[in-house]
Coordinates of C-alpha atoms in Angstrom, one line a residue:
R1 CA -61.9 -89.5 59.1
M2 CA -61.0 -86.9 57.3
R3 CA -59.5 -86.4 53.7
M4 CA -56.7 -84.6 52.9
R5 CA -56.7 -82.8 49.3
T6 CA -53.4 -81.6 47.8
R7 CA -53.3 -79.1 44.6
T8 CA -51.3 -80.0 42.3
R9 CA -49.6 -77.2 40.3
T10 CA -48.5 -77.6 37.3
R11 CA -45.6 -75.7 35.8
S12 CA -45.6 -74.0 32.1
P13 CA -42.5 -75.5 30.1
S14 CA -39.8 -73.4 30.5
P15 CA -38.7 -72.7 26.9
P16 CA -35.4 -74.5 25.4
V17 CA -32.7 -72.7 25.9
P18 CA -30.5 -71.8 22.4
P19 CA -27.2 -73.5 22.0
R20 CA -25.0 -70.9 22.3
R21 CA -23.7 -70.6 18.8
A22 CA -27.2 -69.2 18.4
R23 CA -27.3 -66.5 21.0
T24 CA -24.0 -65.9 19.2
N25 CA -25.5 -65.6 15.6
R26 CA -28.4 -63.7 17.3
K27 CA -26.2 -60.8 19.3
N28 CA -23.9 -60.7 15.8
R29 CA -26.8 -59.9 14.0
M30 CA -28.5 -56.9 16.4
D31 CA -23.9 -56.0 16.7
N32 CA -24.1 -55.8 12.3
Q33 CA -28.0 -54.3 12.7
R34 CA -26.2 -50.9 14.9
K35 CA -23.2 -51.3 12.9
T36 CA -25.1 -50.6 9.7
T37 CA -27.4 -48.1 11.2
T38 CA -23.7 -46.5 12.1
N39 CA -22.4 -46.6 8.7
N40 CA -25.4 -45.4 7.3
K41 CA -25.3 -42.4 9.3
H42 CA -21.3 -41.7 8.8
Q43 CA -21.5 -42.3 4.9
E44 CA -24.7 -39.4 5.0
E45 CA -22.5 -37.4 7.3
N46 CA -19.5 -38.0 4.7
N47 CA -21.4 -37.3 2.2
K48 CA -22.5 -34.0 3.7
N49 CA -19.1 -33.4 3.6
N50 CA -17.7 -34.4 0.6
N51 CA -20.2 -32.5 -0.8
N52 CA -19.6 -29.1 0.9
N53 CA -15.7 -29.9 0.3
D54 CA -16.5 -30.0 -3.3
N55 CA -18.5 -26.9 -2.4
E56 CA -15.5 -25.4 -0.6
G57 CA -13.1 -26.0 -3.4
K58 CA -14.9 -24.5 -5.9
V59 CA -15.0 -20.4 -6.5
Q60 CA -17.9 -18.5 -6.7
G61 CA -19.2 -18.5 -9.7
E62 CA -17.1 -21.4 -11.1
A63 CA -20.0 -22.9 -12.4
D64 CA -19.9 -20.3 -15.1
V65 CA -17.5 -21.3 -17.1
R66 CA -16.8 -17.8 -18.1
T67 CA -15.1 -16.8 -14.9
C68 CA -12.6 -20.2 -15.0
G69 CA -11.7 -18.3 -18.5
E70 CA -11.6 -14.9 -17.4
R71 CA -9.2 -15.7 -15.0
T72 CA -6.8 -17.7 -17.4
R73 CA -7.0 -14.8 -19.7
D74 CA -6.0 -12.5 -16.7
V75 CA -3.3 -14.8 -15.8
G76 CA -1.9 -15.4 -19.1
V77 CA -1.5 -11.0 -19.6
I78 CA 0.3 -11.0 -16.6
V79 CA 2.4 -14.0 -17.6
A80 CA 3.0 -12.8 -21.0
L81 CA 4.4 -9.6 -19.4
A82 CA 7.2 -11.5 -17.2
L83 CA 8.4 -13.4 -19.2
L84 CA 7.6 -12.3 -22.6
P85 CA 11.3 -9.8 -22.6
A86 CA 13.4 -12.1 -21.1
V87 CA 12.3 -14.8 -24.1
L88 CA 12.5 -12.4 -26.4
A89 CA 15.9 -11.3 -25.5
L90 CA 17.0 -15.2 -25.2
A91 CA 15.4 -15.8 -29.2
M92 CA 17.0 -12.1 -30.4
G93 CA 20.0 -11.1 -28.4
G94 CA 23.1 -12.8 -30.4
F95 CA 22.9 -15.6 -27.9
K96 CA 24.8 -18.8 -30.6
P97 CA 24.7 -22.1 -30.1
S98 CA 26.8 -22.7 -26.7
R99 CA 26.6 -24.7 -23.2
E100 CA 24.7 -21.3 -21.8
K101 CA 22.1 -21.6 -24.0
E102 CA 21.1 -25.0 -24.2
S103 CA 21.3 -25.6 -20.3
I104 CA 18.5 -22.5 -20.1
V105 CA 17.0 -24.4 -22.7
C106 CA 17.0 -27.3 -21.0
S107 CA 16.3 -25.6 -17.5
G108 CA 13.3 -24.1 -19.4
L109 CA 12.0 -27.4 -20.6
L110 CA 11.6 -29.2 -17.1
S111 CA 10.3 -25.8 -15.8
L112 CA 7.3 -26.4 -17.6
V113 CA 7.3 -29.9 -17.0
G114 CA 7.5 -28.4 -13.2
F115 CA 4.4 -25.8 -14.2
F116 CA 2.0 -28.9 -14.9
A117 CA 3.2 -30.8 -12.2
C118 CA 2.5 -28.4 -9.5
K119 CA -0.9 -27.3 -11.9
R120 CA -1.9 -31.1 -10.8
L121 CA -0.2 -30.7 -7.2
I122 CA -2.1 -27.7 -5.8
P123 CA -5.8 -28.8 -5.9
V124 CA -4.8 -32.4 -4.3
V125 CA -2.7 -30.2 -1.8
A126 CA -6.1 -28.2 -0.9
R127 CA -8.5 -31.0 -0.4
A128 CA -6.1 -32.2 2.0
N129 CA -5.6 -29.1 4.1
L130 CA -9.3 -28.4 3.6
A131 CA -9.8 -32.1 5.5
K132 CA -7.6 -31.0 8.3
G133 CA -9.4 -27.7 8.8
L134 CA -6.2 -25.4 7.7
F135 CA -8.9 -22.7 5.6
G136 CA -10.3 -19.5 6.0
K137 CA -12.2 -17.2 4.4
D138 CA -11.9 -14.3 2.2
I139 CA -12.0 -11.0 4.5
N140 CA -12.6 -8.7 1.3
K141 CA -15.6 -10.8 0.2
R142 CA -17.2 -10.0 3.6
G143 CA -21.2 -10.5 3.4
T144 CA -20.9 -12.0 0.3
E145 CA -21.7 -15.9 -1.2
G146 CA -18.2 -15.6 -1.7
G147 CA -16.3 -14.4 1.2
E148 CA -18.5 -17.5 3.7
I149 CA -16.8 -20.4 1.1
P150 CA -13.8 -21.6 3.3
I151 CA -10.3 -21.3 1.0
P152 CA -7.4 -23.7 2.1
E153 CA -4.2 -21.9 2.7
S154 CA -1.1 -22.5 2.7
L155 CA -0.5 -23.7 -0.8
G156 CA 2.9 -22.6 -1.2
L157 CA 3.9 -25.8 0.3
A158 CA 3.3 -27.5 -3.5
T159 CA 5.1 -24.7 -5.2
G160 CA 7.6 -25.1 -2.9
L161 CA 8.2 -28.9 -3.5
V162 CA 7.6 -28.9 -7.0
H163 CA 10.6 -26.2 -6.9
I164 CA 12.5 -28.2 -5.3
V165 CA 12.4 -30.9 -6.9
C166 CA 12.9 -29.5 -10.5
I167 CA 16.4 -27.8 -8.7
V168 CA 17.7 -31.1 -7.7
L169 CA 16.5 -32.8 -11.1
F170 CA 18.4 -30.4 -12.6
Q171 CA 21.5 -30.5 -10.8
V172 CA 21.5 -34.2 -11.9
I173 CA 21.3 -33.4 -15.5
H174 CA 23.8 -30.2 -15.1
T175 CA 26.0 -32.7 -13.3
H176 CA 26.2 -35.4 -15.4
F177 CA 24.9 -34.1 -19.1
L178 CA 26.0 -30.5 -19.4
R179 CA 28.8 -30.5 -17.6
P180 CA 32.0 -30.4 -20.3
P181 CA 34.3 -33.4 -20.4
P182 CA 37.9 -33.3 -20.6
S183 CA 39.3 -32.2 -24.3
S184 CA 40.0 -35.6 -25.2
Q185 CA 37.0 -36.6 -24.5
R186 CA 35.3 -34.0 -26.5
H187 CA 34.5 -36.1 -29.7
H188 CA 33.1 -39.1 -27.9
E189 CA 30.4 -37.5 -25.7
G190 CA 27.7 -40.1 -27.1
W191 CA 24.4 -39.3 -27.9
W192 CA 22.8 -37.0 -25.4
S193 CA 25.9 -34.9 -27.2
C194 CA 24.8 -35.9 -30.7
L195 CA 20.8 -35.0 -29.2
K196 CA 22.2 -31.6 -28.4
D197 CA 23.9 -30.7 -31.3
A198 CA 20.3 -31.4 -33.6
L199 CA 18.3 -29.8 -31.7
L200 CA 20.5 -26.5 -30.5
G201 CA 23.4 -26.9 -32.7
P202 CA 26.8 -27.4 -31.8
S203 CA 28.1 -25.7 -28.9
D204 CA 31.3 -24.2 -27.7
S205 CA 33.4 -24.6 -24.6
P206 CA 32.4 -22.9 -21.6
Y207 CA 36.0 -22.6 -20.3
P208 CA 37.8 -19.8 -21.4
A209 CA 40.8 -20.4 -24.2
S210 CA 43.4 -19.9 -21.6
S211 CA 41.6 -21.4 -18.6
P212 CA 43.5 -22.3 -15.2
S213 CA 44.6 -25.4 -14.1
Y214 CA 41.9 -25.7 -11.3
L215 CA 38.9 -25.2 -13.5
L216 CA 40.1 -27.9 -16.0
P217 CA 38.7 -31.6 -15.1
Q218 CA 40.9 -34.2 -13.8
H219 CA 39.5 -36.3 -12.0
G220 CA 36.3 -37.3 -11.5
L221 CA 34.3 -34.1 -10.6
D222 CA 36.5 -30.9 -11.5
D223 CA 36.9 -28.2 -9.0
W224 CA 34.5 -25.7 -10.8
T225 CA 32.0 -28.2 -10.8
E226 CA 32.3 -29.1 -7.0
K227 CA 32.0 -25.7 -6.5
W228 CA 29.2 -24.8 -8.3
L229 CA 27.2 -28.2 -6.3
I230 CA 28.5 -26.8 -3.6
Q231 CA 26.2 -23.2 -4.0
Y232 CA 23.8 -24.8 -5.6
N233 CA 23.3 -27.6 -1.9
S234 CA 23.4 -24.6 -0.3
A235 CA 20.8 -22.2 -2.3
L236 CA 18.7 -25.6 -2.2
A237 CA 19.0 -26.0 1.6
S238 CA 18.3 -22.0 2.4
I239 CA 14.9 -22.5 -0.1
S240 CA 14.2 -25.8 2.0
L241 CA 14.4 -24.4 5.2
M242 CA 12.0 -21.5 4.5
V243 CA 9.2 -23.1 3.1
F244 CA 9.2 -25.9 6.5
L245 CA 9.7 -22.7 8.6
G246 CA 7.0 -20.9 6.3
F247 CA 4.3 -23.5 6.8
A248 CA 5.5 -23.8 10.5
D249 CA 4.0 -20.0 10.8
D250 CA 0.7 -20.4 9.1
V251 CA 0.2 -23.8 11.1
L252 CA 1.9 -22.6 14.8
D253 CA 1.0 -18.6 13.6
I254 CA 4.4 -17.2 14.6
P255 CA 4.9 -13.7 16.2
W256 CA 6.1 -11.6 13.4
R257 CA 9.5 -10.1 15.4
T258 CA 10.3 -14.0 15.6
K259 CA 9.9 -14.1 11.9
L260 CA 12.3 -11.3 11.3
V261 CA 14.7 -14.4 12.9
L262 CA 13.9 -17.6 10.8
P263 CA 15.4 -16.3 7.5
T264 CA 18.7 -15.1 9.4
V265 CA 18.9 -18.7 10.4
A266 CA 18.0 -19.5 7.1
T267 CA 20.4 -17.2 5.1
L268 CA 23.6 -19.1 6.7
P269 CA 24.5 -22.0 4.2
I270 CA 24.2 -19.6 1.5
I271 CA 26.6 -17.1 3.4
A272 CA 29.0 -19.6 4.4
A273 CA 28.9 -20.8 0.2
Y274 CA 29.3 -17.2 -1.0
T275 CA 32.5 -17.5 -3.1
G276 CA 31.7 -13.6 -4.8
S277 CA 33.8 -10.5 -4.3
T278 CA 32.4 -8.2 -0.8
A279 CA 33.9 -5.5 -2.3
I280 CA 31.8 -2.3 -3.9
L281 CA 32.8 -0.2 -7.0
I282 CA 33.3 3.5 -6.0
P283 CA 31.3 5.7 -8.2
L284 CA 33.6 7.6 -10.7
P285 CA 32.7 11.4 -9.3
L286 CA 33.8 10.3 -5.6
R287 CA 37.2 8.1 -7.0
D288 CA 39.4 11.0 -6.7
L289 CA 37.9 11.5 -3.6
V290 CA 38.1 8.2 -1.4
G291 CA 41.6 7.8 -3.5
C292 CA 41.0 4.1 -4.7
S293 CA 37.9 2.6 -7.0
L294 CA 37.1 -0.4 -4.5
V295 CA 36.3 -0.9 -0.7
D296 CA 36.4 -4.2 0.7
L297 CA 33.7 -4.1 2.9
G298 CA 34.2 -7.9 4.3
V299 CA 31.9 -9.0 6.9
L300 CA 29.5 -5.9 6.7
Y301 CA 28.8 -6.9 3.4
Q302 CA 27.6 -10.0 4.7
I303 CA 25.5 -8.6 6.6
F304 CA 24.1 -6.7 4.4
M305 CA 23.6 -10.3 2.9
V306 CA 21.9 -11.4 4.9
L307 CA 19.5 -8.1 5.5
V308 CA 18.5 -8.5 1.9
V309 CA 17.6 -12.2 2.2
V310 CA 15.2 -10.9 5.6
F311 CA 13.9 -8.2 3.2
C312 CA 12.5 -9.8 0.5
T313 CA 11.2 -12.7 2.4
N314 CA 9.0 -10.2 4.5
S315 CA 8.3 -7.7 2.3
I316 CA 6.1 -9.7 0.0
N317 CA 4.3 -11.2 3.2
I318 CA 4.0 -7.3 4.4
L319 CA 2.7 -6.6 0.7
A320 CA -0.4 -8.5 0.5
G321 CA -4.2 -9.0 1.4
L322 CA -5.6 -8.8 -2.3
N323 CA -6.3 -12.3 -4.5
G324 CA -3.2 -13.0 -6.7
L325 CA -1.5 -10.4 -5.3
E326 CA 1.7 -12.0 -3.5
A327 CA 2.2 -14.4 -6.2
G328 CA 1.8 -11.5 -9.0
Q329 CA 4.1 -9.6 -7.7
T330 CA 6.7 -12.1 -7.4
L331 CA 6.0 -13.3 -11.3
I332 CA 7.0 -10.2 -12.3
I333 CA 10.6 -9.6 -10.3
A334 CA 11.0 -13.1 -11.1
G335 CA 10.6 -12.2 -14.8
A336 CA 12.8 -8.8 -14.1
V337 CA 15.4 -11.4 -12.6
L338 CA 15.3 -13.6 -15.5
L339 CA 15.4 -11.1 -18.2
F340 CA 18.3 -9.5 -16.6
N341 CA 20.5 -12.5 -16.4
V342 CA 20.0 -13.5 -20.3
T343 CA 21.0 -9.8 -21.3
K344 CA 24.2 -10.3 -19.1
L345 CA 24.6 -13.2 -20.2
S346 CA 24.5 -12.8 -24.7
S347 CA 26.7 -9.9 -23.7
I348 CA 29.5 -12.7 -22.1
V349 CA 28.8 -15.3 -25.2
A350 CA 29.2 -12.5 -27.9
L351 CA 32.9 -12.0 -26.6
P352 CA 35.6 -13.8 -28.7
E353 CA 37.4 -15.0 -25.7
L354 CA 36.4 -15.4 -21.9
T355 CA 38.8 -14.2 -19.2
L356 CA 38.7 -15.9 -16.4
E357 CA 36.3 -12.6 -14.8
D358 CA 34.0 -13.4 -17.2
V359 CA 33.6 -17.0 -17.0
R360 CA 32.9 -16.2 -13.1
V361 CA 30.0 -13.4 -14.6
R362 CA 28.8 -15.8 -16.6
D363 CA 28.5 -18.9 -14.2
A364 CA 26.6 -16.5 -11.2
H365 CA 24.2 -15.7 -13.8
L366 CA 23.6 -19.3 -15.0
F367 CA 23.5 -19.9 -11.2
S368 CA 20.5 -17.2 -11.1
A369 CA 18.5 -18.2 -14.0
Y370 CA 19.0 -21.7 -12.7
I371 CA 17.2 -21.0 -9.4
T372 CA 14.2 -18.2 -11.3
L373 CA 13.0 -20.5 -13.9
P374 CA 11.4 -22.8 -11.9
L375 CA 10.0 -20.4 -9.5
V376 CA 8.5 -18.6 -12.4
A377 CA 7.0 -22.3 -13.6
V378 CA 5.7 -22.5 -10.1
T379 CA 4.4 -19.3 -9.5
A380 CA 2.6 -19.1 -12.9
A381 CA 0.4 -22.2 -11.7
L382 CA -0.3 -21.1 -8.5
L383 CA -1.6 -17.4 -9.7
L384 CA -3.9 -19.5 -11.7
F385 CA -5.8 -20.8 -8.5
N386 CA -4.7 -17.6 -6.3
Y387 CA -6.2 -14.7 -8.9
Y388 CA -9.2 -13.0 -8.8
P389 CA -11.7 -14.7 -7.7
S390 CA -8.9 -16.7 -5.3
R391 CA -9.1 -20.6 -5.0
V392 CA -7.1 -21.3 -2.4
F393 CA -4.7 -18.9 -0.8
V394 CA -0.8 -18.6 -0.9
G395 CA 0.0 -18.6 3.3
D396 CA 3.2 -17.4 4.5
T397 CA 4.3 -20.8 3.2
Y398 CA 4.6 -18.9 -0.2
T399 CA 5.8 -15.8 0.8
Y400 CA 8.8 -16.9 2.2
F401 CA 9.6 -19.7 -0.3
A402 CA 9.1 -17.3 -3.0
G403 CA 11.4 -14.6 -0.9
M404 CA 14.0 -17.1 0.1
A405 CA 14.2 -18.0 -3.9
L406 CA 14.4 -14.4 -5.0
A407 CA 17.3 -13.5 -2.6
V408 CA 19.5 -16.8 -3.4
S409 CA 18.8 -16.0 -7.0
G410 CA 20.4 -12.2 -6.3
I411 CA 22.7 -13.0 -3.8
L412 CA 24.9 -16.1 -5.6
G413 CA 24.2 -14.1 -9.1
H414 CA 26.3 -11.6 -7.5
F415 CA 23.7 -9.1 -8.1
S416 CA 22.2 -8.3 -4.8
E417 CA 22.0 -4.1 -5.4
T418 CA 20.3 -4.9 -8.5
L419 CA 17.8 -7.0 -7.2
L420 CA 16.9 -4.2 -4.7
V421 CA 16.2 -2.1 -7.6
F422 CA 13.2 -4.6 -8.8
F423 CA 12.0 -4.2 -5.2
I424 CA 10.9 -0.4 -5.1
P425 CA 7.3 -1.3 -4.7
Q426 CA 8.0 -3.6 -1.4
I427 CA 10.9 -0.9 -0.1
I428 CA 8.1 1.8 -0.3
N429 CA 5.3 -0.2 0.8
F430 CA 7.9 -1.2 3.8
V431 CA 9.3 2.2 4.4
Y432 CA 5.5 3.9 4.7
S433 CA 4.4 0.9 7.1
T434 CA 6.8 1.2 9.3
P435 CA 5.5 3.3 12.2
Q436 CA 2.4 0.4 12.5
L437 CA 5.4 -2.2 12.2
F438 CA 7.2 -0.8 14.8
K439 CA 3.9 0.2 16.8
V440 CA 4.5 4.2 17.1
V441 CA 0.7 4.3 16.0
P442 CA -1.5 1.2 16.2
C443 CA -1.7 -1.9 14.2
P444 CA -4.4 -4.1 13.7
R445 CA -4.0 -7.9 12.6
H446 CA -5.1 -7.1 9.3
R447 CA -4.9 -4.0 7.7
L448 CA -7.1 -5.1 5.0
P449 CA -9.4 -2.3 2.7
V450 CA -13.1 -2.4 3.8
Y451 CA -15.5 -4.1 1.5
D452 CA -19.0 -2.4 0.7
R453 CA -21.5 -4.4 0.0
E454 CA -23.6 -2.4 -1.9
T455 CA -21.2 -1.3 -4.5
G456 CA -18.6 -4.0 -4.2
L457 CA -15.8 -1.8 -4.7
L458 CA -13.4 -1.8 -1.7
H459 CA -12.6 1.4 0.8
P460 CA -9.5 2.5 2.5
S461 CA -9.3 1.2 6.3
R462 CA -8.3 3.2 9.6
R463 CA -7.0 2.3 12.3
Q464 CA -8.4 2.2 16.1
D465 CA -7.3 6.2 16.6
G466 CA -9.1 7.3 13.0
G467 CA -6.1 7.8 10.6
Y468 CA -5.8 5.2 7.7
N469 CA -3.4 2.0 8.0
L470 CA -0.4 2.7 6.5
N471 CA 0.1 0.1 3.9
L472 CA 0.5 0.7 -0.2
V473 CA -3.0 -1.1 -0.6
T474 CA -4.6 1.5 1.5
L475 CA -2.5 4.3 0.0
F476 CA -3.7 3.4 -3.6
L477 CA -7.1 3.0 -2.9
R478 CA -6.9 7.0 -1.1
L479 CA -4.5 8.3 -4.3
F480 CA -7.1 6.6 -7.2
G481 CA -10.7 6.1 -5.3
P482 CA -12.5 3.0 -4.7
C483 CA -12.1 0.2 -6.9
T484 CA -12.9 -3.3 -7.2
E485 CA -10.3 -6.2 -5.7
K486 CA -9.5 -7.3 -9.2
Q487 CA -9.3 -3.8 -10.3
L488 CA -6.5 -3.0 -7.2
C489 CA -4.9 -6.3 -7.5
N490 CA -3.7 -5.1 -11.1
R491 CA -3.4 -1.7 -10.7
I492 CA -0.5 -2.9 -8.2
L493 CA 0.7 -5.4 -10.1
F494 CA 1.6 -2.8 -13.0
F495 CA 2.6 -0.2 -10.5
Q496 CA 5.2 -3.6 -10.0
F497 CA 6.1 -3.6 -13.8
V498 CA 6.4 -0.4 -13.9
C499 CA 8.9 -0.1 -11.1
C500 CA 11.0 -3.4 -12.9
A501 CA 11.0 -1.4 -15.9
F502 CA 12.4 1.6 -14.5
G503 CA 14.9 -0.4 -12.5
F504 CA 16.9 -1.5 -16.1
A505 CA 16.3 2.3 -17.2
L506 CA 18.2 3.2 -14.0
R507 CA 20.8 0.9 -14.0
H508 CA 21.5 1.4 -17.8
V509 CA 21.8 5.9 -16.9
L510 CA 24.1 4.8 -13.7
A511 CA 26.4 2.5 -16.1
G512 CA 28.4 5.6 -17.2
V513 CA 28.4 7.0 -13.6
Y514 CA 30.4 3.5 -11.9
K515 CA 31.6 2.6 -14.9

C-alpha cells in the first residue's frame, strides 16, 4: 500500500494591523515633518528677502553716519533758504496780534506735526512698495553698487496722504475755533480764546468796521464760512483726485497724452468754486488806447486757469531725473508762495480799517497759506529721503500732487499770474523741450544724463539722431560742464531760488506800471 505524503506549509504570521488612530498619527507625523521642512525653507527665504529688503531700503553708504548727516545738513540748508524769508516776514513784518496771525501760527503748528508724521510714514510706505515690486533703480548711478539697489517708488503717496489729513484737520479747527463769533458772544468765547490770547495776545476781528449783512454770523455757519468751506472742499477734492491719478500713473504707466487730460478733470472742482474776478488789469500806458482799466475775460479766464493747472502739474514732472530735484523745486516755489502771502497779509493787517475788497484779498491769501504750509512740511520730510543719495523715488504721484497744490494755492488765492512768475525755470524747460515733447525730433523715454563710471561725473545725453536732448538738465551740463549729480541738482535749485527772487523784484517794478 502506497502512502501519500502531504506537505504542510506554514505561513509566517502577518504583522498585526495597527488601529486606525495609529495610522492617522503616523500620517500626521509625516505631514508635520514635510510642513516643518517646507516652513524652514520658507523661513530661510523670508529671512533672505528681509535681509535684502533691509539692504534695499538703505542707501549706498547708509552705514556711514557721515552720509546721513550730510544729507540732513544739505536739506536743512534748502529748507532754510525756502522758509526763512517767510518766517522773518511773519515775525518782523508788522503783524499785530490778530486772527490772521493766530490762524497762520495754528496752521504752521499743525503742519509741523504733519512733518513728523510724514517722516515716520515714508519708511512704512517704502517697505510696502518694495514688497509689492513697486521700485526702480537709479539710472544716474548705473554700473555702481548704488545703481543696483532697488529703490521704492511712488512715495508721493505718503506725502499726499499726510497733506490731505492736515488740511482736513485744519478745516475742523478753523470752522469751530478760529471762526469769529457773533458780537454778542465776543466776551464769552471760552478757554480756547483765553489760551490764544495768552499765547498770541488779544486778537482783532477779521471783519471790516462796516461789514455787509451777509458777512455777519446769524444762524449756525454764516455765509462767509460756508463760502470758505466750499472753496476749501473743492481744493481738497482736486488735490485728492490728483494723488489718486498720479498713483495710477505710477502703477499703470499712463501715456503722456492722457496725462494732459487728467489734470483737466481734476480742475473742475476749483473752477466751479472759484469766486474771484475774471477781469484783468490793463497797464497804465495802454489804458488810453484801450479806453478802460479792466477787461472781463469771463470763460477765457477760466480756460486760462485750467491751462495753469495742466502746466503746473506737468512742469514739475518734466523737470526731473535727479535725486531731490522734484521735491527741491517744489519746496522753493512753495516758500516763495508763502512769502508772497505773508507780505500781502502784513500790508492788509496794518490798515486801520478794512474795506470789503481788503477782506476778500486777505481771505484769499489766508486760504493760500493754509494749503501751502502743509505742502512745505511734507515736502521737507520727503526731501530727507529723496535728496542725494536718494533712498526713495517720489514718482508721478508726488509731482502731480505738488503741482496741483501749488496751482490751487495760486488760483484760489487769486494770484495765478504771479504764480507763473515763480515757475520761470519750468517755463524755460517746457519751451526748450517742446520739439521733443511734440515729436518734432526724436524723444527717448528717459532724457537723463550719461554717467561716467571712471570719473563719477554726469555728461549731456544725446538723441538717436546725434543731437543733444532738449531739457534744462542737459542744458546746464552743456553750459557749465560735467559735474556730479549732487552738484547738478544744487545748481538747478539755486537757479530756481534766483528766479523766485527775480519774480518778487519784477512784481515790485511792474507795480508802478499796472497801478
